[in-house]
Amino acid sequence: MDDLMSARLLLCALALAAQAASAQPLPDPTRPPASLTTPAGDAAAPHSIEPQLQSVLIARHAGGRHVAVIDGQTVRLGEQFRGARVAQMTQNEVVLVKGKERRVLRLFPRTPAPQRLNERD
């Protein structure tokens, strides 16, 4: 009877091990999308995507430093970013100029005005 009991325990242990091995790990819901974590030097990363303004730091005193972070790269007023000159900075925007092309990057995208459902809203 001890052999039968040992065989059953062994089968149960193998079944549990097989079940654990076949379990898929759950995806992390807080992990950013793969498109955001692709290294900048990766050839698969498209450069035609609109650059993302991530931060703007402007000194409070006149003539102070103006610094922005665009796609993880720190740039100062007047410097180059992907062939465009950083022409202007405000608290929420950075203006890039390349030839006659002018591109405005915003920290917070413009949102449409709320629609009124009736006259009491």
PDB file of C-alpha atoms in Angstrom:
ATOM      1  CA  MET A   1       0.000   0.000   0.000  1.00  0.00           C
ATOM      2  CA  ASP A   2       2.932   2.306   0.592  1.00  0.00           C
ATOM      3  CA  ASP A   3       3.982   1.887  -3.063  1.00  0.00           C
ATOM      4  CA  LEU A   4       0.475   2.755  -4.254  1.00  0.00           C
ATOM      5  CA  MET A   5       0.374   5.815  -1.987  1.00  0.00           C
ATOM      6  CA  SER A   6       3.841   6.930  -3.149  1.00  0.00           C
ATOM      7  CA  ALA A   7       2.801   6.552  -6.783  1.00  0.00           C
ATOM      8  CA  ARG A   8      -0.340   8.644  -6.210  1.00  0.00           C
ATOM      9  CA  LEU A   9       1.630  11.365  -4.439  1.00  0.00           C
ATOM     10  CA  LEU A  10       4.171  11.378  -7.252  1.00  0.00           C
ATOM     11  CA  LEU A  11       1.397  11.679  -9.873  1.00  0.00           C
ATOM     12  CA  CYS A  12      -0.221  14.534  -7.946  1.00  0.00           C
ATOM     13  CA  ALA A  13       3.098  16.338  -7.632  1.00  0.00           C
ATOM     14  CA  LEU A  14       3.790  15.916 -11.371  1.00  0.00           C
ATOM     15  CA  ALA A  15       0.292  17.160 -12.258  1.00  0.00           C
ATOM     16  CA  LEU A  16       0.732  20.259 -10.088  1.00  0.00           C
ATOM     17  CA  ALA A  17       4.184  20.932 -11.549  1.00  0.00           C
ATOM     18  CA  ALA A  18       2.849  20.617 -15.102  1.00  0.00           C
ATOM     19  CA  GLN A  19      -0.029  22.962 -14.315  1.00  0.00           C
ATOM     20  CA  ALA A  20       2.326  25.561 -12.811  1.00  0.00           C
ATOM     21  CA  ALA A  21       4.685  25.303 -15.792  1.00  0.00           C
ATOM     22  CA  SER A  22       1.874  25.911 -18.272  1.00  0.00           C
ATOM     23  CA  ALA A  23       0.547  28.997 -16.460  1.00  0.00           C
ATOM     24  CA  GLN A  24       1.087  32.239 -18.388  1.00  0.00           C
ATOM     25  CA  PRO A  25       2.388  35.265 -16.466  1.00  0.00           C
ATOM     26  CA  LEU A  26      -0.099  38.124 -16.259  1.00  0.00           C
ATOM     27  CA  PRO A  27       0.831  41.297 -18.149  1.00  0.00           C
ATOM     28  CA  ASP A  28       1.764  44.292 -16.014  1.00  0.00           C
ATOM     29  CA  PRO A  29      -1.053  46.862 -16.460  1.00  0.00           C
ATOM     30  CA  THR A  30       1.269  49.704 -15.414  1.00  0.00           C
ATOM     31  CA  ARG A  31       3.943  48.926 -18.012  1.00  0.00           C
ATOM     32  CA  PRO A  32       4.083  51.524 -20.814  1.00  0.00           C
ATOM     33  CA  PRO A  33       3.386  50.359 -24.371  1.00  0.00           C
ATOM     34  CA  ALA A  34       6.359  48.847 -26.209  1.00  0.00           C
ATOM     35  CA  SER A  35       6.287  51.730 -28.705  1.00  0.00           C
ATOM     36  CA  LEU A  36       7.236  54.125 -25.896  1.00  0.00           C
ATOM     37  CA  THR A  37      10.082  51.994 -24.579  1.00  0.00           C
ATOM     38  CA  THR A  38      11.863  51.427 -27.908  1.00  0.00           C
ATOM     39  CA  PRO A  39      15.419  52.835 -27.674  1.00  0.00           C
ATOM     40  CA  ALA A  40      15.991  56.057 -29.627  1.00  0.00           C
ATOM     41  CA  GLY A  41      18.787  54.502 -31.697  1.00  0.00           C
ATOM     42  CA  ASP A  42      16.652  51.536 -32.747  1.00  0.00           C
ATOM     43  CA  ALA A  43      16.126  51.409 -36.513  1.00  0.00           C
ATOM     44  CA  ALA A  44      12.602  50.075 -35.990  1.00  0.00           C
ATOM     45  CA  ALA A  45      11.560  53.238 -34.140  1.00  0.00           C
ATOM     46  CA  PRO A  46       9.833  55.558 -36.619  1.00  0.00           C
ATOM     47  CA  HIS A  47      10.921  59.211 -36.550  1.00  0.00           C
ATOM     48  CA  SER A  48       7.833  60.413 -38.406  1.00  0.00           C
ATOM     49  CA  ILE A  49       5.765  60.249 -35.217  1.00  0.00           C
ATOM     50  CA  GLU A  50       5.002  63.644 -33.711  1.00  0.00           C
ATOM     51  CA  PRO A  51       7.579  64.517 -31.019  1.00  0.00           C
ATOM     52  CA  GLN A  52       6.191  64.600 -27.485  1.00  0.00           C
ATOM     53  CA  LEU A  53       6.873  67.577 -25.248  1.00  0.00           C
ATOM     54  CA  GLN A  54       7.404  66.144 -21.777  1.00  0.00           C
ATOM     55  CA  SER A  55       8.558  69.088 -19.659  1.00  0.00           C
ATOM     56  CA  VAL A  56       9.330  72.813 -19.809  1.00  0.00           C
ATOM     57  CA  LEU A  57      11.467  74.657 -17.260  1.00  0.00           C
ATOM     58  CA  ILE A  58      11.701  78.454 -17.508  1.00  0.00           C
ATOM     59  CA  ALA A  59      13.675  80.561 -15.025  1.00  0.00           C
ATOM     60  CA  ARG A  60      11.646  83.186 -13.183  1.00  0.00           C
ATOM     61  CA  HIS A  61      14.207  85.973 -13.639  1.00  0.00           C
ATOM     62  CA  ALA A  62      14.728  87.817 -16.916  1.00  0.00           C
ATOM     63  CA  GLY A  63      17.384  86.264 -19.148  1.00  0.00           C
ATOM     64  CA  GLY A  64      17.204  83.002 -17.218  1.00  0.00           C
ATOM     65  CA  ARG A  65      17.504  79.516 -18.595  1.00  0.00           C
ATOM     66  CA  HIS A  66      14.807  77.980 -20.839  1.00  0.00           C
ATOM     67  CA  VAL A  67      14.973  74.171 -20.997  1.00  0.00           C
ATOM     68  CA  ALA A  68      12.556  71.599 -22.424  1.00  0.00           C
ATOM     69  CA  VAL A  69      12.484  67.819 -22.601  1.00  0.00           C
ATOM     70  CA  ILE A  70      11.244  66.459 -25.930  1.00  0.00           C
ATOM     71  CA  ASP A  71      11.140  62.680 -26.416  1.00  0.00           C
ATOM     72  CA  GLY A  72      13.546  62.301 -23.484  1.00  0.00           C
ATOM     73  CA  GLN A  73      16.101  64.725 -24.946  1.00  0.00           C
ATOM     74  CA  THR A  74      16.928  67.942 -23.076  1.00  0.00           C
ATOM     75  CA  VAL A  75      17.069  71.008 -25.337  1.00  0.00           C
ATOM     76  CA  ARG A  76      17.617  74.689 -24.653  1.00  0.00           C
ATOM     77  CA  LEU A  77      16.156  77.691 -26.400  1.00  0.00           C
ATOM     78  CA  GLY A  78      17.984  78.172 -29.722  1.00  0.00           C
ATOM     79  CA  GLU A  79      19.349  74.598 -29.895  1.00  0.00           C
ATOM     80  CA  GLN A  80      18.548  71.971 -32.533  1.00  0.00           C
ATOM     81  CA  PHE A  81      16.131  69.057 -32.154  1.00  0.00           C
ATOM     82  CA  ARG A  82      15.942  66.596 -35.089  1.00  0.00           C
ATOM     83  CA  GLY A  83      17.088  69.278 -37.497  1.00  0.00           C
ATOM     84  CA  ALA A  84      14.682  71.949 -36.223  1.00  0.00           C
ATOM     85  CA  ARG A  85      15.609  74.983 -34.134  1.00  0.00           C
ATOM     86  CA  VAL A  86      13.916  75.498 -30.755  1.00  0.00           C
ATOM     87  CA  ALA A  87      12.599  78.990 -31.504  1.00  0.00           C
ATOM     88  CA  GLN A  88      10.270  79.722 -28.593  1.00  0.00           C
ATOM     89  CA  MET A  89       9.246  78.331 -25.199  1.00  0.00           C
ATOM     90  CA  THR A  90       6.331  79.096 -22.918  1.00  0.00           C
ATOM     91  CA  GLN A  91       5.085  77.333 -19.795  1.00  0.00           C
ATOM     92  CA  ASN A  92       3.098  74.828 -21.923  1.00  0.00           C
ATOM     93  CA  GLU A  93       4.505  75.023 -25.463  1.00  0.00           C
ATOM     94  CA  VAL A  94       7.688  74.739 -27.492  1.00  0.00           C
ATOM     95  CA  VAL A  95       7.929  76.032 -31.058  1.00  0.00           C
ATOM     96  CA  LEU A  96      10.240  74.184 -33.471  1.00  0.00           C
ATOM     97  CA  VAL A  97      11.221  75.850 -36.763  1.00  0.00           C
ATOM     98  CA  LYS A  98      12.740  73.997 -39.713  1.00  0.00           C
ATOM     99  CA  GLY A  99      12.995  76.134 -42.841  1.00  0.00           C
ATOM    100  CA  LYS A 100       9.489  77.529 -43.415  1.00  0.00           C
ATOM    101  CA  GLU A 101       7.869  74.776 -41.339  1.00  0.00           C
ATOM    102  CA  ARG A 102       6.724  75.758 -37.851  1.00  0.00           C
ATOM    103  CA  ARG A 103       5.629  73.058 -35.390  1.00  0.00           C
ATOM    104  CA  VAL A 104       4.084  73.779 -31.979  1.00  0.00           C
ATOM    105  CA  LEU A 105       4.463  71.078 -29.333  1.00  0.00           C
ATOM    106  CA  ARG A 106       2.120  71.287 -26.340  1.00  0.00           C
ATOM    107  CA  LEU A 107       2.420  69.744 -22.889  1.00  0.00           C
ATOM    108  CA  PHE A 108      -1.332  69.329 -22.740  1.00  0.00           C
ATOM    109  CA  PRO A 109      -3.228  68.745 -25.985  1.00  0.00           C
ATOM    110  CA  ARG A 110      -6.052  71.123 -26.675  1.00  0.00           C
ATOM    111  CA  THR A 111      -9.385  69.713 -25.660  1.00  0.00           C
ATOM    112  CA  PRO A 112     -12.606  70.582 -27.431  1.00  0.00           C
ATOM    113  CA  ALA A 113     -15.074  72.790 -25.597  1.00  0.00           C
ATOM    114  CA  PRO A 114     -17.722  70.765 -23.765  1.00  0.00           C
ATOM    115  CA  GLN A 115     -20.968  70.383 -25.634  1.00  0.00           C
ATOM    116  CA  ARG A 116     -24.056  71.762 -24.004  1.00  0.00           C
ATOM    117  CA  LEU A 117     -26.828  69.235 -23.746  1.00  0.00           C
ATOM    118  CA  ASN A 118     -29.570  71.724 -22.889  1.00  0.00           C
ATOM    119  CA  GLU A 119     -29.947  75.344 -21.898  1.00  0.00           C
ATOM    120  CA  ARG A 120     -29.551  74.623 -18.167  1.00  0.00           C
ATOM    121  CA  ASP A 121     -25.995  73.194 -18.576  1.00  0.00           C
TER     122      ASP A 121
END
